[in-house]
CSV table of C-alpha atoms in Angstrom, one decimal:
chain,number,residue,atom,x,y,z
A,29,MET,CA,-28.3,-12.8,12.8
A,30,ASP,CA,-26.5,-13.2,9.5
A,31,ARG,CA,-22.7,-13.0,9.2
A,32,ASP,CA,-21.4,-10.6,6.6
A,33,ASP,CA,-17.8,-11.4,5.7
A,34,ALA,CA,-17.6,-9.5,2.4
A,35,ARG,CA,-14.9,-6.9,1.8
A,36,PRO,CA,-15.6,-3.5,0.3
A,37,ASP,CA,-16.1,-3.7,-3.5
A,38,LEU,CA,-13.1,-2.0,-5.2
A,39,THR,CA,-14.3,-2.9,-8.7
A,40,PRO,CA,-14.1,0.2,-10.9
A,41,GLY,CA,-17.6,1.6,-11.4
A,42,ALA,CA,-19.1,-0.1,-8.4
A,43,GLN,CA,-21.6,2.1,-6.7
A,44,SER,CA,-22.3,2.2,-2.9
A,45,PRO,CA,-24.2,5.0,-1.3
A,46,MET,CA,-22.6,4.2,2.0
A,47,PRO,CA,-19.2,2.4,1.7
A,48,ASP,CA,-18.7,-0.4,4.2
A,49,ILE,CA,-16.1,-0.2,7.0
A,50,PHE,CA,-15.2,-3.8,7.9
A,51,LEU,CA,-12.7,-3.8,10.8
A,52,SER,CA,-11.7,-6.4,13.3
A,53,ALA,CA,-12.8,-6.1,16.9
A,54,SER,CA,-9.2,-6.9,17.9
A,55,ARG,CA,-7.3,-4.0,19.4
A,56,THR,CA,-4.2,-5.2,17.6
A,57,GLY,CA,-5.6,-4.4,14.1
A,58,ASP,CA,-3.4,-2.6,11.6
A,59,ALA,CA,-5.9,0.2,10.9
A,60,PRO,CA,-5.6,3.1,13.4
A,61,LEU,CA,-9.4,3.5,13.2
A,62,ASP,CA,-9.8,0.1,14.9
A,63,VAL,CA,-7.8,1.2,17.9
A,64,ILE,CA,-9.4,4.7,18.1
A,65,VAL,CA,-13.0,3.6,17.9
A,66,LEU,CA,-12.5,0.6,20.2
A,67,ASP,CA,-10.8,2.7,22.8
A,68,ALA,CA,-13.7,5.1,22.6
A,69,LEU,CA,-16.2,2.3,23.0
A,70,ARG,CA,-14.4,0.8,26.0
A,71,ALA,CA,-14.1,4.2,27.7
A,72,ILE,CA,-17.8,5.0,27.3
A,73,ARG,CA,-18.9,1.4,28.3
A,74,GLU,CA,-16.8,1.4,31.4
A,75,HIS,CA,-17.9,4.9,32.4
A,76,LEU,CA,-21.5,4.1,32.1
A,77,GLY,CA,-21.2,0.6,33.7
A,78,MET,CA,-22.7,-1.1,30.7
A,79,GLU,CA,-22.1,-4.7,29.5
A,80,VAL,CA,-21.8,-4.1,25.7
A,81,ALA,CA,-21.0,-1.1,23.5
A,82,PHE,CA,-21.0,-1.2,19.8
A,83,VAL,CA,-21.0,0.9,16.6
A,84,SER,CA,-23.5,-0.2,13.9
A,85,GLN,CA,-23.9,0.7,10.3
A,86,PHE,CA,-27.2,0.9,8.4
A,87,ARG,CA,-27.0,-0.6,5.0
A,88,ASP,CA,-29.6,-2.1,2.6
A,89,GLY,CA,-32.3,-2.4,5.3
A,90,ARG,CA,-30.1,-4.1,7.8
A,91,ARG,CA,-28.0,-3.2,10.8
A,92,TYR,CA,-24.4,-4.4,10.8
A,93,PHE,CA,-22.2,-4.5,13.8
A,94,ARG,CA,-18.9,-2.9,12.9
A,95,PHE,CA,-17.1,-2.4,16.3
A,96,ILE,CA,-17.9,-4.1,19.5
A,97,ASP,CA,-16.5,-3.8,23.1
A,98,SER,CA,-17.8,-6.1,25.8
A,99,ALA,CA,-17.3,-6.7,29.5
A,100,THR,CA,-17.2,-10.4,28.8
A,101,GLY,CA,-15.3,-12.6,26.3
A,102,SER,CA,-18.5,-13.7,24.6
A,103,PRO,CA,-20.8,-10.8,23.7
A,104,PRO,CA,-24.2,-11.6,22.3
A,105,VAL,CA,-23.2,-10.1,18.9
A,106,ALA,CA,-20.1,-10.2,16.8
A,107,VAL,CA,-18.4,-8.0,14.3
A,108,GLY,CA,-20.0,-8.7,10.9
A,109,ASP,CA,-23.3,-9.9,12.3
A,110,SER,CA,-26.5,-8.2,11.0
A,111,ASP,CA,-30.2,-8.2,11.6
A,112,PRO,CA,-33.2,-6.4,10.1
A,113,LEU,CA,-32.9,-2.7,10.7
A,114,GLU,CA,-36.7,-2.4,11.4
A,115,GLU,CA,-36.4,-4.8,14.3
A,116,SER,CA,-33.5,-2.9,16.0
A,117,TYR,CA,-33.4,-0.5,18.8
A,118,CYS,CA,-31.0,1.6,16.6
A,119,GLN,CA,-33.7,2.3,13.9
A,120,TYR,CA,-36.3,3.1,16.5
A,121,VAL,CA,-34.1,5.6,18.2
A,122,VAL,CA,-33.1,7.3,15.0
A,123,ASP,CA,-36.8,7.5,14.0
A,124,GLY,CA,-37.8,8.9,17.4
A,125,ARG,CA,-40.0,5.9,18.3
A,126,LEU,CA,-37.7,5.2,21.2
A,127,PRO,CA,-35.8,7.6,23.5
A,128,GLU,CA,-32.0,7.8,23.3
A,129,LEU,CA,-31.9,7.0,27.0
A,130,ILE,CA,-33.8,4.0,28.5
A,131,ARG,CA,-33.2,3.2,32.1
A,132,ASP,CA,-35.5,0.1,32.1
A,133,ALA,CA,-36.7,-1.3,28.8
A,134,SER,CA,-39.3,-3.4,30.5
A,135,GLN,CA,-41.1,-0.1,31.4
A,136,VAL,CA,-41.2,1.1,27.8
A,137,PRO,CA,-44.1,-0.4,25.8
A,138,VAL,CA,-42.5,0.2,22.4
A,139,ALA,CA,-39.3,-1.5,23.5
A,140,LEU,CA,-41.3,-4.5,24.6
A,141,GLU,CA,-42.4,-4.9,21.0
A,142,LEU,CA,-38.8,-5.6,19.9
A,143,PRO,CA,-37.7,-9.2,20.1
A,144,ALA,CA,-34.2,-8.2,21.4
A,145,THR,CA,-35.7,-6.8,24.6
A,146,THR,CA,-36.5,-10.2,26.0
A,147,ALA,CA,-34.2,-12.3,23.9
A,148,LEU,CA,-30.9,-10.7,25.0
A,149,PRO,CA,-32.4,-9.4,27.3
A,150,VAL,CA,-32.1,-5.6,27.3
A,151,GLY,CA,-32.5,-3.8,30.6
A,152,ALA,CA,-30.8,-0.3,30.2
A,153,HIS,CA,-30.0,1.1,26.8
A,154,LEU,CA,-28.4,4.3,25.4
A,155,SER,CA,-28.2,5.0,21.7
A,156,VAL,CA,-27.1,8.0,19.6
A,157,ALA,CA,-27.1,8.4,15.8
A,158,LEU,CA,-23.8,8.7,14.0
A,159,ARG,CA,-24.3,11.5,11.5
A,160,LEU,CA,-21.8,12.4,8.8
A,161,SER,CA,-21.1,16.0,7.8
A,162,ASP,CA,-23.6,15.9,4.9
A,163,GLY,CA,-26.4,14.9,7.3
A,164,ARG,CA,-26.5,11.2,6.4
A,165,VAL,CA,-26.9,8.7,9.2
A,166,TYR,CA,-24.1,6.2,9.1
A,167,GLY,CA,-25.5,4.1,12.0
A,168,THR,CA,-25.4,4.4,15.8
A,169,ILE,CA,-23.2,4.1,18.8
A,170,CYS,CA,-25.0,2.1,21.5
A,171,CYS,CA,-24.5,0.8,25.0
A,172,PHE,CA,-26.7,-1.7,26.8
A,173,SER,CA,-26.9,-4.0,29.8
A,174,SER,CA,-29.1,-6.9,30.6
A,175,LYS,CA,-30.3,-5.2,33.8
A,176,PRO,CA,-32.1,-1.9,34.3
A,177,ASP,CA,-30.0,1.1,35.6
A,178,PRO,CA,-32.0,3.8,37.3
A,179,THR,CA,-28.9,5.9,37.9
A,180,LEU,CA,-28.5,6.8,34.2
A,181,ASN,CA,-29.1,10.5,33.5
A,182,GLU,CA,-29.0,13.2,30.9
A,183,ARG,CA,-25.3,13.9,31.6
A,184,ASP,CA,-24.5,10.3,30.6
A,185,LEU,CA,-26.5,10.8,27.4
A,186,ALA,CA,-24.6,14.1,26.7
A,187,LEU,CA,-21.3,12.2,27.1
A,188,LEU,CA,-22.5,9.6,24.6
A,189,HIS,CA,-23.4,12.4,22.2
A,190,LEU,CA,-19.8,13.7,22.6
A,191,PHE,CA,-18.4,10.3,21.8
A,192,ALA,CA,-20.8,9.9,18.9
A,193,ASN,CA,-19.5,13.1,17.3
A,194,PHE,CA,-15.9,12.0,17.8
A,195,VAL,CA,-16.6,8.5,16.3
A,196,SER,CA,-18.5,10.1,13.4
A,197,GLN,CA,-15.4,12.2,12.5
A,198,GLN,CA,-13.2,9.1,12.6
A,199,ILE,CA,-15.5,7.1,10.4
A,200,GLU,CA,-15.9,10.0,8.0
A,201,ARG,CA,-12.1,10.1,7.6
A,202,ARG,CA,-12.1,6.4,6.8
A,203,LEU,CA,-14.9,6.8,4.3
A,204,ALA,CA,-13.0,9.6,2.6
A,205,ALA,CA,-9.9,7.3,2.4
A,206,ASP,CA,-12.0,4.5,1.0
A,207,ARG,CA,-13.3,6.9,-1.7
A,208,ASP,CA,-9.8,7.9,-2.5
A,209,ARG,CA,-8.8,4.2,-2.7
A,210,GLN,CA,-11.7,3.5,-5.0
A,211,ALA,CA,-10.8,6.3,-7.3
A,212,MET,CA,-7.2,5.1,-7.2
A,213,ALA,CA,-8.3,1.5,-8.2
A,214,GLU,CA,-10.3,2.9,-11.0
A,215,ARG,CA,-7.4,5.0,-12.4
A,216,VAL,CA,-5.0,2.1,-12.3
A,217,THR,CA,-7.4,-0.4,-13.7
A,218,ALA,CA,-8.3,2.0,-16.6
A,219,MET,CA,-4.7,2.6,-17.3
A,220,LEU,CA,-3.9,-1.2,-17.4
A,221,GLY,CA,-7.0,-1.9,-19.5
A,222,ALA,CA,-6.0,0.8,-22.0
A,223,GLY,CA,-2.3,-0.3,-22.0
A,224,ALA,CA,-1.5,3.4,-21.4
A,225,PHE,CA,2.1,2.9,-20.6
A,226,SER,CA,5.3,2.2,-22.6
A,227,VAL,CA,8.8,1.1,-22.0
A,228,VAL,CA,11.9,3.2,-22.8
A,229,TYR,CA,15.5,2.1,-22.7
A,230,GLN,CA,18.4,4.0,-21.1
A,231,PRO,CA,21.9,2.9,-22.2
A,232,ILE,CA,24.5,1.7,-19.6
A,233,PHE,CA,28.1,2.4,-20.9
A,234,HIS,CA,31.5,1.0,-20.2
A,235,LEU,CA,33.4,4.2,-19.8
A,236,VAL,CA,36.8,2.9,-20.6
A,237,GLU,CA,35.8,0.8,-23.6
A,238,GLY,CA,33.3,3.4,-24.9
A,239,ARG,CA,30.6,0.9,-25.6
A,240,ILE,CA,27.1,0.1,-24.5
A,241,LEU,CA,26.8,-2.9,-22.2
A,242,GLY,CA,23.1,-2.9,-21.7
A,243,PHE,CA,19.9,-0.9,-21.3
A,244,GLU,CA,17.7,-0.3,-18.2
A,245,ALA,CA,14.0,-0.7,-19.1
A,246,LEU,CA,12.0,2.2,-17.6
A,247,THR,CA,8.2,2.6,-17.7
A,248,ARG,CA,6.5,5.7,-18.9
A,249,PHE,CA,2.8,6.5,-18.6
A,250,SER,CA,0.5,8.3,-21.0
A,251,ALA,CA,-2.7,7.9,-19.0
A,252,GLU,CA,-4.4,10.8,-17.3
A,253,PRO,CA,-3.8,12.4,-14.9
A,254,ALA,CA,-0.2,12.9,-15.7
A,255,ARG,CA,2.0,11.6,-12.9
A,256,SER,CA,5.4,10.2,-12.5
A,257,PRO,CA,6.1,6.4,-12.7
A,258,ASP,CA,6.7,6.1,-9.0
A,259,VAL,CA,3.2,7.4,-8.3
A,260,TRP,CA,1.6,5.0,-10.7
A,261,PHE,CA,3.4,2.1,-9.3
A,262,GLY,CA,2.7,3.2,-5.7
A,263,GLU,CA,-1.0,3.5,-6.4
A,264,ALA,CA,-1.1,0.1,-8.1
A,265,ALA,CA,0.6,-1.4,-5.0
A,266,GLU,CA,-1.8,0.4,-2.7
A,267,VAL,CA,-4.9,-1.2,-4.4
A,268,GLY,CA,-3.5,-4.6,-4.9
A,269,LEU,CA,-2.6,-4.2,-8.5
A,270,GLY,CA,1.2,-3.7,-8.1
A,271,GLU,CA,2.1,-7.2,-9.3
A,272,GLN,CA,-0.2,-6.9,-12.3
A,273,LEU,CA,1.4,-3.6,-13.4
A,274,GLU,CA,5.0,-4.6,-12.7
A,275,MET,CA,4.7,-7.8,-14.6
A,276,ALA,CA,3.0,-6.1,-17.5
A,277,ALA,CA,5.9,-3.7,-17.7
A,278,VAL,CA,8.4,-6.5,-17.5
A,279,GLY,CA,6.5,-8.4,-20.2
A,280,LYS,CA,6.5,-5.3,-22.5
A,281,ALA,CA,10.2,-4.8,-22.0
A,282,LEU,CA,11.1,-8.4,-22.6
A,283,ALA,CA,9.0,-8.4,-25.8
A,284,ARG,CA,11.6,-6.0,-27.4
A,285,LEU,CA,14.7,-7.8,-26.2
A,286,ASP,CA,15.2,-9.4,-29.6
A,287,ARG,CA,15.7,-5.9,-31.1
A,288,LEU,CA,19.0,-5.6,-29.2
A,289,PRO,CA,22.2,-7.5,-30.1
A,290,ALA,CA,22.9,-10.7,-28.3
A,291,GLY,CA,25.8,-9.2,-26.4
A,292,VAL,CA,23.7,-6.5,-24.8
A,293,TYR,CA,21.8,-7.1,-21.6
A,294,LEU,CA,18.5,-5.8,-20.3
A,295,SER,CA,18.0,-4.5,-16.8
A,296,LEU,CA,14.6,-4.8,-15.2
A,297,ASN,CA,13.3,-3.2,-12.0
A,298,VAL,CA,11.3,-5.6,-9.8
A,299,SER,CA,9.9,-5.6,-6.3
A,300,PRO,CA,11.2,-8.2,-3.8
A,301,THR,CA,7.5,-9.0,-3.0
A,302,HIS,CA,6.9,-10.1,-6.6
A,303,LEU,CA,10.0,-12.2,-6.7
A,304,LEU,CA,8.9,-14.0,-3.6
A,305,SER,CA,5.4,-14.6,-5.0
A,306,GLY,CA,6.8,-16.3,-8.0
A,307,ALA,CA,5.5,-13.7,-10.4
A,308,VAL,CA,8.9,-12.6,-11.6
A,309,ALA,CA,10.0,-16.2,-12.3
A,310,ARG,CA,6.8,-16.8,-14.3
A,311,SER,CA,7.4,-13.6,-16.3
A,312,LEU,CA,10.9,-14.7,-17.1
A,313,GLU,CA,9.9,-18.1,-18.4
A,314,GLY,CA,11.6,-18.7,-21.8
A,315,ALA,CA,13.7,-15.5,-21.5
A,316,PRO,CA,17.5,-15.7,-22.1
A,317,LEU,CA,18.4,-15.2,-18.4
A,318,GLY,CA,22.1,-14.7,-19.3
A,319,ARG,CA,21.0,-11.3,-20.8
A,320,ILE,CA,18.8,-10.3,-17.9
A,321,VAL,CA,19.7,-8.2,-14.8
A,322,LEU,CA,17.1,-7.8,-12.1
A,323,GLU,CA,17.4,-4.5,-10.2
A,324,VAL,CA,16.1,-4.6,-6.6
A,325,THR,CA,15.9,-1.2,-5.0
A,326,GLU,CA,17.4,-0.5,-1.5
A,327,HIS,CA,14.3,1.6,-0.7
A,328,VAL,CA,12.1,-1.5,-0.3
A,329,PRO,CA,13.0,-3.6,2.7
A,330,ILE,CA,13.5,-7.3,2.4
A,331,THR,CA,12.3,-8.9,5.7
A,332,ASP,CA,13.4,-12.5,4.9
A,333,TYR,CA,16.7,-12.6,3.1
A,334,PRO,CA,17.1,-16.4,3.1
A,335,ARG,CA,13.7,-16.8,1.5
A,336,PHE,CA,14.4,-14.1,-1.0
A,337,MET,CA,17.7,-15.7,-2.0
A,338,ALA,CA,16.1,-19.1,-2.2
A,339,ALA,CA,13.6,-17.7,-4.7
A,340,LEU,CA,16.3,-16.1,-6.7
A,341,GLU,CA,18.8,-19.0,-6.7
A,342,PRO,CA,17.2,-21.0,-9.6
A,343,LEU,CA,17.2,-18.0,-11.8
A,344,ARG,CA,20.8,-17.1,-11.0
A,345,ARG,CA,21.9,-20.7,-11.7
A,346,ARG,CA,20.6,-20.1,-15.2
A,347,GLY,CA,22.6,-17.0,-15.7
A,348,LEU,CA,20.5,-14.2,-14.4
A,349,ARG,CA,22.4,-11.4,-12.6
A,350,LEU,CA,21.3,-9.3,-9.6
A,351,ALA,CA,21.8,-5.6,-9.1
A,352,VAL,CA,21.2,-3.5,-6.0
A,353,ASP,CA,19.6,-0.3,-7.2
A,354,ASP,CA,19.8,3.1,-5.5
A,355,ALA,CA,22.8,2.1,-3.3
A,356,GLY,CA,23.7,4.8,-0.9
A,357,ALA,CA,20.2,6.3,-0.7
A,358,GLY,CA,18.5,3.7,1.6
A,359,TYR,CA,18.8,2.9,5.3
A,360,ALA,CA,21.3,0.0,5.4
A,361,SER,CA,23.4,-0.1,2.3
A,362,PHE,CA,26.2,-2.3,3.4
A,363,SER,CA,24.1,-4.8,5.3
A,364,HIS,CA,21.6,-5.0,2.4
A,365,ILE,CA,24.4,-5.6,-0.1
A,366,LEU,CA,26.1,-8.2,2.1
A,367,GLN,CA,22.9,-10.1,2.5
A,368,LEU,CA,22.2,-10.1,-1.3
A,369,GLY,CA,25.6,-10.6,-2.7
A,370,PRO,CA,24.7,-8.8,-6.0
A,371,ASP,CA,26.6,-8.9,-9.2
A,372,LEU,CA,26.1,-5.2,-9.7
A,373,ILE,CA,25.8,-2.2,-7.3
A,374,LYS,CA,24.2,0.9,-8.8
A,375,LEU,CA,25.3,4.1,-7.1
A,376,ASP,CA,22.3,6.3,-6.5
A,377,VAL,CA,22.1,9.7,-8.1
A,378,THR,CA,22.3,11.3,-4.6
A,379,LEU,CA,25.9,10.1,-4.5
A,380,THR,CA,26.9,10.8,-8.1
A,381,ARG,CA,25.3,14.3,-8.4
A,382,ASN,CA,28.1,16.9,-8.0
A,383,VAL,CA,30.5,14.1,-6.9
A,384,ASP,CA,33.3,16.1,-8.5
A,385,ALA,CA,32.7,19.1,-6.2
A,386,ASP,CA,31.3,17.5,-3.0
A,387,ARG,CA,33.9,15.9,-0.8
A,388,THR,CA,31.2,14.1,1.3
A,389,ARG,CA,29.6,12.5,-1.7
A,390,ARG,CA,33.0,11.5,-3.1
A,391,SER,CA,33.9,9.9,0.2
A,392,LEU,CA,30.7,7.9,0.4
A,393,ALA,CA,30.9,6.8,-3.2
A,394,ALA,CA,34.6,5.8,-2.7
A,395,ALA,CA,33.5,3.7,0.3
A,396,LEU,CA,30.9,1.8,-1.7
A,397,ILE,CA,33.3,1.4,-4.6
A,398,ARG,CA,36.0,-0.2,-2.3
A,399,PHE,CA,33.2,-2.3,-0.7
A,400,ALA,CA,32.2,-3.6,-4.1
A,401,GLU,CA,35.7,-4.5,-4.9
A,402,GLU,CA,36.1,-6.5,-1.7
A,403,THR,CA,32.8,-8.3,-2.1
A,404,GLY,CA,33.2,-9.1,-5.8
A,405,SER,CA,30.5,-6.8,-7.1
A,406,ARG,CA,30.8,-4.2,-9.9
A,407,ILE,CA,29.7,-0.6,-9.7
A,408,ILE,CA,27.4,1.2,-12.1
A,409,ALA,CA,27.0,5.0,-11.5
A,410,GLU,CA,23.5,6.3,-12.1
A,411,GLY,CA,22.5,9.8,-13.0
A,412,VAL,CA,25.7,11.0,-14.5
A,413,GLU,CA,24.9,14.4,-16.1
A,414,THR,CA,28.2,16.2,-16.5
A,415,VAL,CA,31.7,15.5,-17.9
A,416,ALA,CA,33.1,16.5,-14.5
A,417,GLU,CA,31.0,13.9,-12.7
A,418,ARG,CA,32.0,11.2,-15.2
A,419,ASP,CA,35.7,12.0,-14.9
A,420,ALA,CA,35.5,12.1,-11.0
A,421,LEU,CA,33.8,8.7,-11.0
A,422,GLN,CA,36.3,7.3,-13.3
A,423,GLY,CA,39.0,8.6,-11.0
A,424,LEU,CA,37.4,6.7,-8.2
A,425,GLY,CA,37.5,3.5,-10.2
A,426,VAL,CA,34.0,3.4,-11.7
A,427,ASP,CA,34.1,2.1,-15.3
A,428,MET,CA,30.3,1.7,-15.9
A,429,ALA,CA,27.7,4.4,-15.8
A,430,GLN,CA,24.4,5.7,-17.1
A,431,GLY,CA,22.8,9.1,-17.1
A,432,TYR,CA,21.7,12.0,-19.4
A,433,LEU,CA,25.3,12.8,-20.3
A,434,LEU,CA,25.7,9.4,-21.8
A,435,GLY,CA,22.2,8.7,-23.1
A,436,ARG,CA,18.6,9.5,-22.2
A,437,PRO,CA,15.9,6.9,-22.0
A,438,MET,CA,14.7,6.2,-25.6
A,439,PRO,CA,12.2,4.0,-27.5
A,440,ILE,CA,13.5,0.6,-28.6
A,441,ALA,CA,13.9,1.6,-32.2
A,442,GLU,CA,16.3,4.4,-31.2
A,443,ALA,CA,18.1,2.1,-28.8
A,444,ALA,CA,18.6,-0.5,-31.5
A,445,ALA,CA,19.7,2.1,-34.0
A,446,LEU,CA,22.3,3.4,-31.5
A,447,LEU,CA,24.1,0.1,-31.7
A,448,ARG,CA,24.3,-0.1,-35.5
A,449,PRO,CA,27.7,0.7,-37.0
A,450,PRO,CA,29.3,3.2,-37.3
A,451,TYR,CA,29.0,3.5,-33.5
A,452,GLU,CA,31.1,5.8,-31.3
A,453,GLY,CA,31.1,5.7,-27.5
A,454,PRO,CA,30.4,8.5,-25.1
């Protein structure tokens, strides 16, 4: 038998009449389908007293073993193995050349024509086609033992049919998910190929001094279908293109930095994963790090803080600053901030919205502000939209803010023009 270790092709435009499902035979696999199907196989195998149960897939004239459960630790076939479909019990059963229930293969002349009957050997055998809702045959669910079993009956076969229907439904759900993933990959790749995204810049103000300190670079997408940036970035991450998209956005933002005065910084949103991979450091090569702030959201967990800080340290030594974004909106604000020791803490809009009228928000914001003072960080309030919100935040000790009241995200030309004299603050 041949081993097939390839993964499903996610190249945009790739065609496959029956997408592959390659899953580990381990019951500790990440995909729920692994556990569901393997539990079903074990249950049917043990109920029927068989030695091996498996799910096969028919593809390109071959039978591939996708899921296997065995009474022993060394079954005669392994996940990924394949053999010619025309030489398999599976194909013969689907074609009607062999019955679905065989109590003793040595007593079935057609079965004796198949090499597996004597090679394995096959004594008792049950096999049922796995049919999808559109009528296509995905493959089969089979059980066999090396010895005959005269006790097998039609009720056993009916039970296998029941399991086959269940497994077919699970596989069809996975195939639908694979199609969605394929379409997702095609959308993201097409968007990247066309460069159908731009960077806008939202000003960050010093409220007391009335001047712009920096700009946060934000990505906007013009590709169809129209969707928010978080959806595009989420889809890119889902199909393994998250780093490519994020670094493309970082590169586009940095390319315009020279349009801003030397005293103005640029704030970039990055994923902890891409910092750990080295992609962020590579994208920042040659950039004036004293003018760069990296924003790391609290929504994305960091599982290894020492490793994260070690990756960040060389950049911080060269002047780069770190900001914790969305503070107050995540699951462990204070612990997260303590671990990172950021230069800046950005209050999430969920805290700043109606902070003037909502006592709870004001109390939480005040706690983070005092926390920042004690840890040596500075606070930036995000999402400030009203004068009342701005005044309330200033009353709490916040002197830096951004939001629609102060300035909407804008193209680089407008951002640069905003800083030309005569300039008046907010």
